[in-house]
């Protein structure tokens, strides 16, 4: 049923196509679905074989749990066991941020598949905003588990063709919902029984946004988090690997400095014209003519705009064999609105940094 050889097909989100996709999900097939963050590789949570196929298609380890997509806060509640304190916090967050790019991880009901939970006892749930995703969940009548629809470790897909590129040799129905409006994955938080939060993944909703919502709801604000990108090579939270979102072409983060810090080990130097540069707010604009290719994620310095195009740009650049190295901007991990993009770029570069001095790139 889950053919290892086949071809993906992209279909427009017509009412007939949605009906067909919902039927496929009910029957245990995988369907790629558009959401406002990134495209997801969907399976109905009642279909064990389909859930298994999600991991196999993605080549993803079974201990990396899946996010379940629901229509409403009530539907989410049926997947969890929440304490009174946790439920209060959840209702406040759902009222403020759902439907939208916030995934909430909490203690799972016993009936939730172990495959969805990655073998643990929690499940992450989110209610997406994209009308096609909502229509599909509704038509299917079953919550849909969907990780990002890319091969494990690769850049997440923000348009239907990206999904087809990663699963070019698989039988897969891909519902086209245009380019994703947000462009990076949801913020993931863990909610414990005291109603305290732990930020597991940065996204469009920042820690400040969460704190503001809790304060407005007159709830205690307890949020722990790590600096974006600052995660060891070991898995701390499942899915938080150092190498993630990585393009096929090796990438380095460019630090803005005029001198080589003392003691820095340089692996290689390259002329600028052998590199492609993605900039932010025109920081490296003075070298623009020297790079082999130069694009700005957002000349105005808008993190929203940069998030929307980042993955798309990485996927376009990696398709070209002309570039040996990609240079990506190092954003400010202390600015709430830049944390999520900093984190994606840090991982796309596996934490490697480069410095530009006198027309040369120093790769460290
Ligand atoms: O925006 C998104 O969240 C997209 C769209 C399709 O909804 N989905 C997505 O899923 O990014 P995925 O599987 O690529 O990333 C989900 C990450 C996991 O790798 C893991 O870090 C975290 O969310 N996660 C999910 N369930 C969890 C759980 N029960 N405990 C801890 N972390 C969990
Ligand atoms: Mg992913």
GROMACS .gro file of N, CA and C in nm, residues 28 59 135 178 327 333:
model
   18
   28UNK      N    1  -0.588   0.499   0.521
   28UNK     CA    2  -0.451   0.466   0.562
   28UNK      C    3  -0.342   0.505   0.464
   59UNK      N    4   1.251   0.877   0.650
   59UNK     CA    5   1.373   0.820   0.707
   59UNK      C    6   1.402   0.885   0.841
  135UNK      N    7  -0.993   2.221   0.619
  135UNK     CA    8  -1.095   2.149   0.542
  135UNK      C    9  -1.064   1.999   0.539
  178UNK      N   10  -0.065   2.653  -0.221
  178UNK     CA   11   0.021   2.770  -0.245
  178UNK      C   12   0.136   2.777  -0.146
  327UNK      N   13   2.656   3.125   0.208
  327UNK     CA   14   2.679   3.209   0.325
  327UNK      C   15   2.545   3.264   0.372
  333UNK      N   16   2.035   3.625   1.838
  333UNK     CA   17   1.956   3.529   1.916
  333UNK      C   18   1.890   3.593   2.038
   0.00000   0.00000   0.00000
